[in-house]
Amino acid sequence: MDTPQGTVNGIKALTNTIYISNTSEDVWSFIAAMSDKEQQAYEIAENADLSDRDLFSFCGDDNMIFVLPRPIDTAFFDYYTSLFGKKNFRVLVPKTHTGNICGDILESPEIIEQIIKAANGSKRLTMKSYTTSQPFLSLVKTLRKKGLIVFTPDAPEEEDAWTVNFYGSKSGIRQLAQQGKAAEPDLVMPDGIVVSGIIDAASIAAKKYIREHGVVIKTNKGHSGAGVLILRSGELSYEYDVCEQQILEMLKKDKYWSIFPIVVESLVSVSPTIGGGYPNVEYQILKNGHVEFLYYGGMRVTSEGEFRGMEINNEVISDQIAARLIDTGFYIGEQYRANGYHGFFDVDFVAAKNGQLYVTESNVRRTGGTHVYAVAEELFGKDFLYLTHIVSNNLYNLPEGKKFTFGQLLTALAPVLFNKKTQEGLILTSENLLSYNRIGYIIFAKTQKRVNDIELQMESLLRA
């Protein structure tokens, strides 16, 4: 199965591509372990509402069927097609959304029927997803049992699917870093230790906090800032017994701290002059084994450690540092490939004031920047890093008291919306988020100053 093509009545036929937006499945064990059920429901709902953003990851493709947990608003659909001219796609939505969308599909005969119909006479489909989860692999297996030939170009085979959770975990990438010290000296992580149990974690973290005036505590596989505690100087007592108890009380609040391994590591003093302090590089490992570099940039991260978006341009990071990032990323990608992983992955770094670049984690899936990369390449070609300056925000909070429909939002932001002639402006990437009084966007401009000006003008228009 080297190519997703077949022959029907002697005529070459390309397969339909099915994309499944299964964001919550990437961290399902973490979500399931949340003690606060309201927070758990919110996490599932927010991931579902981000699914309309996934259209932009395929803005250069056509002949697509998207299976999403939320329907697409008509105004948003029209806006998307006006930008990219892609109209040969459909959206399917299971009647029930539990967070496990692949399981929901298996419980939806009408969705299964539509997927089988999409295979046409060739009985061939290409299936892609946000992450290669066990529910996704189970869905693929079920479809194959029904006689379909299913291609999964962005997923490892079932026997290699362990790579997703292992290397995508805090302990897994730390183990890889330890193993690769000799082969890749630049693969360095902040000083830390992996422990099991909240009592030991609190003890080790308290000692580290007192000695270093700060500490970071991470669950093995959190999501978007959840499962991370960043404790800075002055926030806790410097008396050991008190400090230990303060940390222990934090860890008792959610049972995932007791279930999964915990990483306790040094709090790095960040240098914001290097990629905003949080450089990032993304790759794709193709089915033929080629590790393809996609882009580098700086992550836009809140003080609480929550990822918000990207800044992408060749000037965001110096050539010397970019070369180090890319080399380290390629080394990591070669290890993933050697163990059977195929698909997207990124490597997150933190730039320290002492000049060291530390790897903090790797997301072994599509990322919060994959759709930005896809839009940039569609609009500017493969050299987009040198042709445009980009910023994105996946979860921007609208001004308090302001409410918009998507149509009203387009009207309000008309002066800064992307202009195909000038190749500058703002692209809105979600309508669903308006229910939370949030938006997602990407801004393209010729210079960093210009992109910042557009973002400031956007904020002014939203306040008006």
Tab-separated table of C-alpha atoms in Angstrom:
chain	number	residue	atom	x	y	z
A	1	MET	CA	0.000	0.000	0.000
A	2	ASP	CA	2.472	2.592	-1.198
A	3	THR	CA	0.039	4.942	-2.883
A	4	PRO	CA	-3.547	6.010	-2.174
A	5	GLN	CA	-4.648	5.388	-5.735
A	6	GLY	CA	-6.664	2.656	-7.376
A	7	THR	CA	-8.404	1.756	-10.613
A	8	VAL	CA	-12.154	1.683	-11.137
A	9	ASN	CA	-13.302	0.320	-14.518
A	10	GLY	CA	-9.823	0.929	-15.866
A	11	ILE	CA	-9.825	4.577	-14.785
A	12	LYS	CA	-7.324	5.885	-12.225
A	13	ALA	CA	-9.150	6.995	-9.083
A	14	LEU	CA	-7.808	9.074	-6.211
A	15	THR	CA	-9.160	8.289	-2.764
A	16	ASN	CA	-11.273	10.600	-0.700
A	17	THR	CA	-9.531	11.837	2.426
A	18	ILE	CA	-11.311	11.613	5.757
A	19	TYR	CA	-10.008	13.839	8.551
A	20	ILE	CA	-11.088	13.220	12.143
A	21	SER	CA	-10.685	15.993	14.696
A	22	ASN	CA	-9.880	13.920	17.790
A	23	THR	CA	-7.992	16.424	19.962
A	24	SER	CA	-9.301	15.149	23.298
A	25	GLU	CA	-8.209	11.601	22.471
A	26	ASP	CA	-4.585	12.774	22.577
A	27	VAL	CA	-4.846	13.344	26.338
A	28	TRP	CA	-7.863	11.220	27.160
A	29	SER	CA	-6.290	9.500	30.177
A	30	PHE	CA	-5.414	12.936	31.595
A	31	ILE	CA	-8.911	14.333	30.984
A	32	ALA	CA	-10.532	11.234	32.478
A	33	ALA	CA	-8.441	11.676	35.638
A	34	MET	CA	-9.584	15.262	36.291
A	35	SER	CA	-11.196	15.515	39.725
A	36	ASP	CA	-13.188	18.648	38.867
A	37	LYS	CA	-15.942	17.349	36.588
A	38	GLU	CA	-16.892	20.849	35.480
A	39	GLN	CA	-13.300	21.457	34.426
A	40	GLN	CA	-13.292	18.076	32.696
A	41	ALA	CA	-16.431	18.961	30.724
A	42	TYR	CA	-14.959	22.365	29.885
A	43	GLU	CA	-11.749	20.750	28.588
A	44	ILE	CA	-13.705	18.390	26.315
A	45	ALA	CA	-15.946	21.214	25.083
A	46	GLU	CA	-13.042	23.595	24.408
A	47	ASN	CA	-11.203	20.941	22.396
A	48	ALA	CA	-14.388	20.314	20.428
A	49	ASP	CA	-14.868	24.013	19.764
A	50	LEU	CA	-11.337	24.303	18.400
A	51	SER	CA	-12.168	21.734	15.720
A	52	ASP	CA	-13.324	24.247	13.089
A	53	ARG	CA	-9.719	25.514	13.095
A	54	ASP	CA	-8.684	22.160	11.641
A	55	LEU	CA	-10.137	23.161	8.256
A	56	PHE	CA	-7.138	25.456	7.852
A	57	SER	CA	-4.692	22.558	8.149
A	58	PHE	CA	-6.105	21.368	4.812
A	59	CYS	CA	-6.560	24.695	3.042
A	60	GLY	CA	-4.386	23.428	0.164
A	61	ASP	CA	-6.406	20.225	-0.244
A	62	ASP	CA	-9.720	19.394	-1.818
A	63	ASN	CA	-11.944	16.313	-1.966
A	64	MET	CA	-12.077	16.174	1.835
A	65	ILE	CA	-14.557	14.885	4.386
A	66	PHE	CA	-14.149	16.307	7.890
A	67	VAL	CA	-15.609	14.463	10.862
A	68	LEU	CA	-15.870	17.088	13.592
A	69	PRO	CA	-17.466	17.168	17.044
A	70	ARG	CA	-19.229	20.455	16.218
A	71	PRO	CA	-21.060	21.583	13.066
A	72	ILE	CA	-19.593	24.375	10.933
A	73	ASP	CA	-21.409	27.704	10.960
A	74	THR	CA	-22.650	28.678	7.483
A	75	ALA	CA	-21.051	32.138	7.622
A	76	PHE	CA	-17.738	30.582	8.667
A	77	PHE	CA	-17.988	27.992	5.892
A	78	ASP	CA	-18.530	30.771	3.314
A	79	TYR	CA	-15.635	32.786	4.773
A	80	TYR	CA	-13.271	29.806	4.564
A	81	THR	CA	-14.198	28.968	0.979
A	82	SER	CA	-13.824	32.621	-0.063
A	83	LEU	CA	-10.234	32.597	1.212
A	84	PHE	CA	-9.064	29.382	-0.411
A	85	GLY	CA	-11.641	28.496	-3.057
A	86	LYS	CA	-12.015	24.981	-1.688
A	87	LYS	CA	-15.606	23.851	-1.994
A	88	ASN	CA	-15.349	20.108	-2.569
A	89	PHE	CA	-15.550	19.099	1.066
A	90	ARG	CA	-18.182	17.971	3.526
A	91	VAL	CA	-18.527	18.011	7.295
A	92	LEU	CA	-19.999	15.098	9.237
A	93	VAL	CA	-20.919	15.411	12.923
A	94	PRO	CA	-21.797	12.472	15.209
A	95	LYS	CA	-25.003	12.970	17.167
A	96	THR	CA	-23.194	12.495	20.474
A	97	HIS	CA	-19.836	13.924	21.513
A	98	THR	CA	-18.184	12.263	24.483
A	99	GLY	CA	-14.658	13.525	23.768
A	100	ASN	CA	-13.798	10.157	22.214
A	101	ILE	CA	-14.962	11.047	18.711
A	102	CYS	CA	-13.657	7.858	17.083
A	103	GLY	CA	-15.740	5.873	19.573
A	104	ASP	CA	-18.677	8.167	18.808
A	105	ILE	CA	-18.247	7.406	15.089
A	106	LEU	CA	-18.307	3.666	15.761
A	107	GLU	CA	-21.599	4.210	17.614
A	108	SER	CA	-23.017	6.243	14.678
A	109	PRO	CA	-24.145	3.913	11.844
A	110	GLU	CA	-25.039	6.890	9.653
A	111	ILE	CA	-21.486	8.288	9.902
A	112	ILE	CA	-19.957	4.864	9.185
A	113	GLU	CA	-22.255	4.561	6.155
A	114	GLN	CA	-21.129	7.962	4.823
A	115	ILE	CA	-17.458	7.013	5.268
A	116	ILE	CA	-17.990	3.726	3.400
A	117	LYS	CA	-19.804	5.574	0.598
A	118	ALA	CA	-16.859	7.947	0.299
A	119	ALA	CA	-14.656	5.008	-0.699
A	120	ASN	CA	-16.741	4.642	-3.881
A	121	GLY	CA	-16.110	1.644	-6.120
A	122	SER	CA	-12.396	1.580	-5.377
A	123	LYS	CA	-13.062	0.826	-1.710
A	124	ARG	CA	-10.064	3.026	-0.904
A	125	LEU	CA	-9.826	5.792	1.666
A	126	THR	CA	-7.108	7.971	3.123
A	127	MET	CA	-7.684	8.678	6.810
A	128	LYS	CA	-5.978	11.375	8.843
A	129	SER	CA	-6.489	12.660	12.363
A	130	TYR	CA	-5.239	15.220	14.850
A	131	THR	CA	-3.515	12.444	16.794
A	132	THR	CA	-2.944	8.723	16.380
A	133	SER	CA	-4.975	7.459	19.310
A	134	GLN	CA	-6.030	3.911	20.092
A	135	PRO	CA	-9.679	4.802	19.253
A	136	PHE	CA	-8.493	6.061	15.833
A	137	LEU	CA	-6.615	2.812	15.191
A	138	SER	CA	-9.682	0.832	16.290
A	139	LEU	CA	-11.825	2.789	13.826
A	140	VAL	CA	-9.351	2.124	11.014
A	141	LYS	CA	-9.312	-1.598	11.888
A	142	THR	CA	-13.127	-1.721	11.844
A	143	LEU	CA	-13.266	-0.108	8.399
A	144	ARG	CA	-10.668	-2.539	7.070
A	145	LYS	CA	-12.753	-5.436	8.364
A	146	LYS	CA	-15.632	-4.029	6.318
A	147	GLY	CA	-13.543	-4.511	3.180
A	148	LEU	CA	-12.058	-1.029	2.767
A	149	ILE	CA	-8.416	-0.369	1.938
A	150	VAL	CA	-7.496	2.417	4.347
A	151	PHE	CA	-4.309	4.468	3.988
A	152	THR	CA	-2.995	6.267	7.091
A	153	PRO	CA	-0.050	8.369	5.837
A	154	ASP	CA	0.230	10.451	9.022
A	155	ALA	CA	0.031	7.583	11.494
A	156	PRO	CA	2.313	4.805	12.671
A	157	GLU	CA	1.198	1.215	12.296
A	158	GLU	CA	-0.582	-0.255	15.311
A	159	GLU	CA	2.522	-2.048	16.590
A	160	ASP	CA	4.422	1.259	16.600
A	161	ALA	CA	1.628	3.439	18.022
A	162	TRP	CA	3.283	3.361	21.475
A	163	THR	CA	5.638	6.048	20.152
A	164	VAL	CA	2.850	8.639	20.280
A	165	ASN	CA	2.194	8.412	24.011
A	166	PHE	CA	5.759	7.583	25.008
A	167	TYR	CA	7.640	10.347	23.202
A	168	GLY	CA	4.701	12.714	23.672
A	169	SER	CA	5.018	12.383	27.437
A	170	LYS	CA	7.259	14.428	29.718
A	171	SER	CA	9.067	11.321	30.969
A	172	GLY	CA	9.487	9.811	27.492
A	173	ILE	CA	11.253	12.794	25.921
A	174	ARG	CA	13.389	13.130	29.074
A	175	GLN	CA	14.479	9.494	28.692
A	176	LEU	CA	15.348	10.126	25.034
A	177	ALA	CA	17.427	13.154	26.058
A	178	GLN	CA	19.366	11.074	28.570
A	179	GLN	CA	20.019	8.346	26.009
A	180	GLY	CA	21.102	10.824	23.341
A	181	LYS	CA	23.628	12.896	25.332
A	182	ALA	CA	26.642	11.593	23.425
A	183	ALA	CA	25.082	11.594	19.953
A	184	GLU	CA	23.334	14.979	20.248
A	185	PRO	CA	24.965	17.269	22.863
A	186	ASP	CA	22.425	20.036	22.180
A	187	LEU	CA	19.551	17.805	23.327
A	188	VAL	CA	19.521	19.152	26.884
A	189	MET	CA	16.588	19.417	29.278
A	190	PRO	CA	16.258	21.461	32.477
A	191	ASP	CA	17.672	19.691	35.521
A	192	GLY	CA	14.954	17.448	36.846
A	193	ILE	CA	13.741	14.072	37.983
A	194	VAL	CA	10.766	11.793	37.244
A	195	VAL	CA	9.012	10.579	40.389
A	196	SER	CA	5.951	8.529	41.269
A	197	GLY	CA	3.587	9.684	43.990
A	198	ILE	CA	2.639	13.106	45.295
A	199	ILE	CA	4.421	12.747	48.642
A	200	ASP	CA	7.838	12.230	47.084
A	201	ALA	CA	7.093	14.850	44.445
A	202	ALA	CA	6.187	17.448	47.080
A	203	SER	CA	9.314	16.655	49.088
A	204	ILE	CA	11.668	16.911	46.101
A	205	ALA	CA	9.911	20.015	44.758
A	206	ALA	CA	10.055	21.807	48.124
A	207	LYS	CA	13.767	21.178	48.463
A	208	LYS	CA	14.365	22.396	44.904
A	209	TYR	CA	12.169	25.463	45.409
A	210	ILE	CA	14.046	26.544	48.542
A	211	ARG	CA	17.458	25.930	46.990
A	212	GLU	CA	16.744	27.501	43.570
A	213	HIS	CA	13.957	29.999	44.418
A	214	GLY	CA	11.565	28.356	42.002
A	215	VAL	CA	10.417	25.000	40.623
A	216	VAL	CA	8.272	23.520	37.840
A	217	ILE	CA	6.064	20.474	38.434
A	218	LYS	CA	4.504	18.643	35.477
A	219	THR	CA	2.195	15.690	35.121
A	220	ASN	CA	3.356	13.195	32.519
A	221	LYS	CA	1.004	14.349	29.763
A	222	GLY	CA	-1.026	17.469	30.442
A	223	HIS	CA	-2.686	19.752	27.925
A	224	SER	CA	-2.504	23.496	27.133
A	225	GLY	CA	-1.113	24.468	30.522
A	226	ALA	CA	-3.285	22.110	32.583
A	227	GLY	CA	-1.143	19.717	34.597
A	228	VAL	CA	1.712	22.216	35.024
A	229	LEU	CA	2.605	24.163	38.178
A	230	ILE	CA	5.105	27.020	37.776
A	231	LEU	CA	6.103	28.157	41.267
A	232	ARG	CA	8.214	31.325	41.379
A	233	SER	CA	10.243	33.046	44.046
A	234	GLY	CA	8.098	34.458	46.855
A	235	GLU	CA	5.005	32.383	46.078
A	236	LEU	CA	5.755	29.712	48.706
A	237	SER	CA	7.325	29.568	52.135
A	238	TYR	CA	11.090	29.034	52.424
A	239	GLU	CA	10.569	26.909	55.516
A	240	TYR	CA	10.829	23.321	54.272
A	241	ASP	CA	7.923	21.738	56.205
A	242	VAL	CA	5.553	24.552	55.248
A	243	CYS	CA	6.702	24.609	51.615
A	244	GLU	CA	6.311	20.832	51.293
A	245	GLN	CA	2.781	20.987	52.689
A	246	GLN	CA	1.821	23.870	50.389
A	247	ILE	CA	2.936	21.871	47.346
A	248	LEU	CA	1.280	18.694	48.602
A	249	GLU	CA	-2.050	20.499	48.942
A	250	MET	CA	-1.757	21.653	45.314
A	251	LEU	CA	-1.077	18.111	44.133
A	252	LYS	CA	-4.039	16.727	46.084
A	253	LYS	CA	-6.494	18.868	44.109
A	254	ASP	CA	-6.462	16.599	41.041
A	255	LYS	CA	-6.143	12.842	41.073
A	256	TYR	CA	-4.040	12.802	37.887
A	257	TRP	CA	-1.067	13.856	40.028
A	258	SER	CA	-1.459	10.594	41.970
A	259	ILE	CA	-2.051	8.425	38.881
A	260	PHE	CA	0.716	9.448	36.481
A	261	PRO	CA	4.483	10.011	36.790
A	262	ILE	CA	5.453	13.530	37.882
A	263	VAL	CA	8.388	15.556	36.563
A	264	VAL	CA	9.999	17.985	39.018
A	265	GLU	CA	12.435	20.289	37.260
A	266	SER	CA	14.297	23.572	37.592
A	267	LEU	CA	12.552	26.827	36.761
A	268	VAL	CA	14.534	28.354	33.883
A	269	SER	CA	15.227	32.088	33.805
A	270	VAL	CA	13.890	32.874	30.337
A	271	SER	CA	15.567	35.087	27.730
A	272	PRO	CA	12.703	36.717	25.752
A	273	THR	CA	15.092	37.910	23.014
A	274	ILE	CA	15.278	34.391	21.547
A	275	GLY	CA	11.977	33.444	19.968
A	276	GLY	CA	10.124	35.225	22.760
A	277	GLY	CA	11.855	32.859	25.156
A	278	TYR	CA	10.112	29.751	23.816
A	279	PRO	CA	11.504	28.611	20.436
A	280	ASN	CA	9.764	25.804	18.587
A	281	VAL	CA	10.393	23.680	15.512
A	282	GLU	CA	7.969	21.353	13.673
A	283	TYR	CA	8.470	18.378	11.346
A	284	GLN	CA	6.579	15.700	9.488
A	285	ILE	CA	7.819	12.120	9.126
A	286	LEU	CA	6.516	10.759	5.830
A	287	LYS	CA	5.589	7.133	5.204
A	288	ASN	CA	8.781	6.687	3.189
A	289	GLY	CA	10.746	7.585	6.325
A	290	HIS	CA	11.832	11.066	5.225
A	291	VAL	CA	11.942	13.546	8.135
A	292	GLU	CA	10.742	16.846	6.650
A	293	PHE	CA	11.410	20.175	8.360
A	294	LEU	CA	8.348	22.447	8.228
A	295	TYR	CA	9.115	25.666	10.120
A	296	TYR	CA	10.597	27.243	13.223
A	297	GLY	CA	9.344	30.122	15.310
A	298	GLY	CA	8.621	31.377	18.782
A	299	MET	CA	5.715	30.213	20.899
A	300	ARG	CA	3.466	32.795	22.507
A	301	VAL	CA	3.136	31.515	26.080
A	302	THR	CA	1.408	33.024	29.109
A	303	SER	CA	3.107	33.455	32.485
A	304	GLU	CA	1.162	30.371	33.653
A	305	GLY	CA	2.760	28.306	30.869
A	306	GLU	CA	-0.320	28.184	28.621
A	307	PHE	CA	0.339	28.087	24.869
A	308	ARG	CA	-1.552	30.719	22.904
A	309	GLY	CA	-0.026	30.801	19.428
A	310	MET	CA	3.077	31.278	17.274
A	311	GLU	CA	5.319	33.963	15.842
A	312	ILE	CA	6.943	32.735	12.628
A	313	ASN	CA	9.567	34.400	10.439
A	314	ASN	CA	13.244	33.778	9.738
A	315	GLU	CA	14.168	36.861	11.814
A	316	VAL	CA	12.355	35.642	14.944
A	317	ILE	CA	15.378	33.440	15.690
A	318	SER	CA	18.977	34.025	14.604
A	319	ASP	CA	20.461	31.729	11.952
A	320	GLN	CA	22.910	30.259	14.463
A	321	ILE	CA	20.226	29.347	16.988
A	322	ALA	CA	17.836	28.196	14.259
A	323	ALA	CA	20.521	25.766	13.052
A	324	ARG	CA	20.793	24.311	16.575
A	325	LEU	CA	17.024	23.950	16.862
A	326	ILE	CA	16.725	22.274	13.494
A	327	ASP	CA	19.630	19.888	14.122
A	328	THR	CA	18.216	18.837	17.487
A	329	GLY	CA	14.778	18.388	15.934
A	330	PHE	CA	16.183	16.232	13.145
A	331	TYR	CA	17.996	14.045	15.664
A	332	ILE	CA	14.756	13.550	17.627
A	333	GLY	CA	12.867	12.854	14.412
A	334	GLU	CA	15.389	10.188	13.415
A	335	GLN	CA	14.805	8.419	16.734
A	336	TYR	CA	11.033	8.592	16.268
A	337	ARG	CA	11.322	7.251	12.736
A	338	ALA	CA	13.634	4.423	13.820
A	339	ASN	CA	10.920	3.295	16.235
A	340	GLY	CA	8.176	3.397	13.609
A	341	TYR	CA	6.518	6.785	14.108
A	342	HIS	CA	5.060	8.601	11.094
A	343	GLY	CA	3.230	11.913	11.137
A	344	PHE	CA	3.659	15.379	12.587
A	345	PHE	CA	5.680	16.305	15.657
A	346	ASP	CA	7.265	19.373	17.175
A	347	VAL	CA	9.947	20.128	19.732
A	348	ASP	CA	9.417	22.882	22.312
A	349	PHE	CA	12.391	24.719	23.795
A	350	VAL	CA	12.973	27.330	26.458
A	351	ALA	CA	15.808	29.826	25.912
A	352	ALA	CA	17.661	30.535	29.155
A	353	LYS	CA	19.500	33.712	30.078
A	354	ASN	CA	22.653	31.620	30.545
A	355	GLY	CA	22.616	30.984	26.774
A	356	GLN	CA	21.429	27.385	26.968
A	357	LEU	CA	18.542	26.079	24.869
A	358	TYR	CA	16.577	23.501	26.840
A	359	VAL	CA	14.120	21.044	25.303
A	360	THR	CA	10.910	21.061	27.373
A	361	GLU	CA	8.646	18.637	25.507
A	362	SER	CA	7.662	17.154	22.166
A	363	ASN	CA	4.111	16.950	20.850
A	364	VAL	CA	3.893	13.782	18.766
A	365	ARG	CA	0.829	14.789	16.730
A	366	ARG	CA	-0.462	17.819	14.861
A	367	THR	CA	0.129	20.946	16.909
A	368	GLY	CA	-1.246	24.380	17.687
A	369	GLY	CA	0.923	25.697	14.855
A	370	THR	CA	0.263	23.113	12.129
A	371	HIS	CA	-2.695	25.029	10.704
A	372	VAL	CA	-0.615	28.241	10.661
A	373	TYR	CA	2.083	26.460	8.666
A	374	ALA	CA	-0.495	25.076	6.204
A	375	VAL	CA	-2.073	28.495	5.568
A	376	ALA	CA	1.328	30.185	5.217
A	377	GLU	CA	2.494	27.630	2.660
A	378	GLU	CA	-0.765	27.868	0.709
A	379	LEU	CA	-0.628	31.679	0.529
A	380	PHE	CA	3.132	32.265	0.198
A	381	GLY	CA	4.683	28.986	-0.921
A	382	LYS	CA	7.434	26.942	0.704
A	383	ASP	CA	9.629	30.022	1.315
A	384	PHE	CA	7.026	31.695	3.558
A	385	LEU	CA	9.561	32.018	6.401
A	386	TYR	CA	11.344	34.672	4.325
A	387	LEU	CA	8.322	36.256	2.619
A	388	THR	CA	5.962	37.166	5.455
A	389	HIS	CA	5.896	37.781	9.203
A	390	ILE	CA	3.260	35.765	11.057
A	391	VAL	CA	1.630	35.814	14.462
A	392	SER	CA	-1.232	33.613	15.614
A	393	ASN	CA	-3.435	33.298	18.663
A	394	ASN	CA	-5.605	30.219	19.145
A	395	LEU	CA	-7.502	31.491	22.200
A	396	TYR	CA	-7.827	35.284	22.267
A	397	ASN	CA	-10.256	36.650	24.863
A	398	LEU	CA	-12.651	39.256	23.509
A	399	PRO	CA	-13.103	42.462	25.545
A	400	GLU	CA	-15.374	42.025	28.559
A	401	GLY	CA	-18.985	42.745	27.744
A	402	LYS	CA	-18.512	42.383	23.987
A	403	LYS	CA	-20.568	39.778	22.088
A	404	PHE	CA	-20.368	39.045	18.377
A	405	THR	CA	-21.896	36.731	15.832
A	406	PHE	CA	-19.412	35.657	13.190
A	407	GLY	CA	-21.002	38.032	10.691
A	408	GLN	CA	-20.737	40.932	13.143
A	409	LEU	CA	-17.104	40.004	13.795
A	410	LEU	CA	-16.293	40.154	10.073
A	411	THR	CA	-17.887	43.599	9.867
A	412	ALA	CA	-16.092	44.908	12.934
A	413	LEU	CA	-12.690	43.670	11.741
A	414	ALA	CA	-13.147	44.534	8.058
A	415	PRO	CA	-10.301	47.134	8.051
A	416	VAL	CA	-7.721	44.512	9.103
A	417	LEU	CA	-8.958	41.342	7.381
A	418	PHE	CA	-6.522	39.585	5.062
A	419	ASN	CA	-6.234	41.259	1.661
A	420	LYS	CA	-5.150	38.976	-1.178
A	421	LYS	CA	-3.661	41.883	-3.143
A	422	THR	CA	-1.495	43.307	-0.364
A	423	GLN	CA	-0.888	39.849	1.165
A	424	GLU	CA	-1.415	41.342	4.618
A	425	GLY	CA	-4.063	41.158	7.275
A	426	LEU	CA	-5.934	38.931	9.707
A	427	ILE	CA	-7.543	35.539	9.090
A	428	LEU	CA	-10.095	34.311	11.621
A	429	THR	CA	-9.655	30.602	12.341
A	430	SER	CA	-12.681	29.708	14.485
A	431	GLU	CA	-16.338	30.559	14.863
A	432	ASN	CA	-17.115	28.029	17.576
A	433	LEU	CA	-14.979	29.893	20.107
A	434	LEU	CA	-17.387	32.840	20.062
A	435	SER	CA	-19.564	30.857	22.472
A	436	TYR	CA	-16.724	31.362	24.993
A	437	ASN	CA	-16.281	34.992	23.940
A	438	ARG	CA	-12.982	34.078	22.297
A	439	ILE	CA	-11.552	34.077	18.796
A	440	GLY	CA	-8.648	32.457	16.992
A	441	TYR	CA	-6.642	34.219	14.300
A	442	ILE	CA	-3.525	34.396	12.139
A	443	ILE	CA	-2.000	37.708	11.016
A	444	PHE	CA	0.324	38.042	8.016
A	445	ALA	CA	2.358	41.182	7.267
A	446	LYS	CA	5.595	42.215	5.598
A	447	THR	CA	7.413	43.178	8.808
A	448	GLN	CA	7.248	42.519	12.531
A	449	LYS	CA	6.245	46.142	13.149
A	450	ARG	CA	3.458	45.893	10.635
A	451	VAL	CA	2.110	42.641	12.098
A	452	ASN	CA	2.163	44.188	15.585
A	453	ASP	CA	0.330	47.265	14.276
A	454	ILE	CA	-2.391	45.090	12.734
A	455	GLU	CA	-2.807	43.176	15.989
A	456	LEU	CA	-3.100	46.425	17.961
A	457	GLN	CA	-5.620	47.775	15.434
A	458	MET	CA	-7.621	44.548	15.773
A	459	GLU	CA	-7.771	45.009	19.546
A	460	SER	CA	-8.885	48.611	19.113
A	461	LEU	CA	-11.652	47.635	16.674
A	462	LEU	CA	-12.913	44.939	19.056
A	463	ARG	CA	-13.125	47.465	21.911
A	464	ALA	CA	-14.979	50.068	19.852
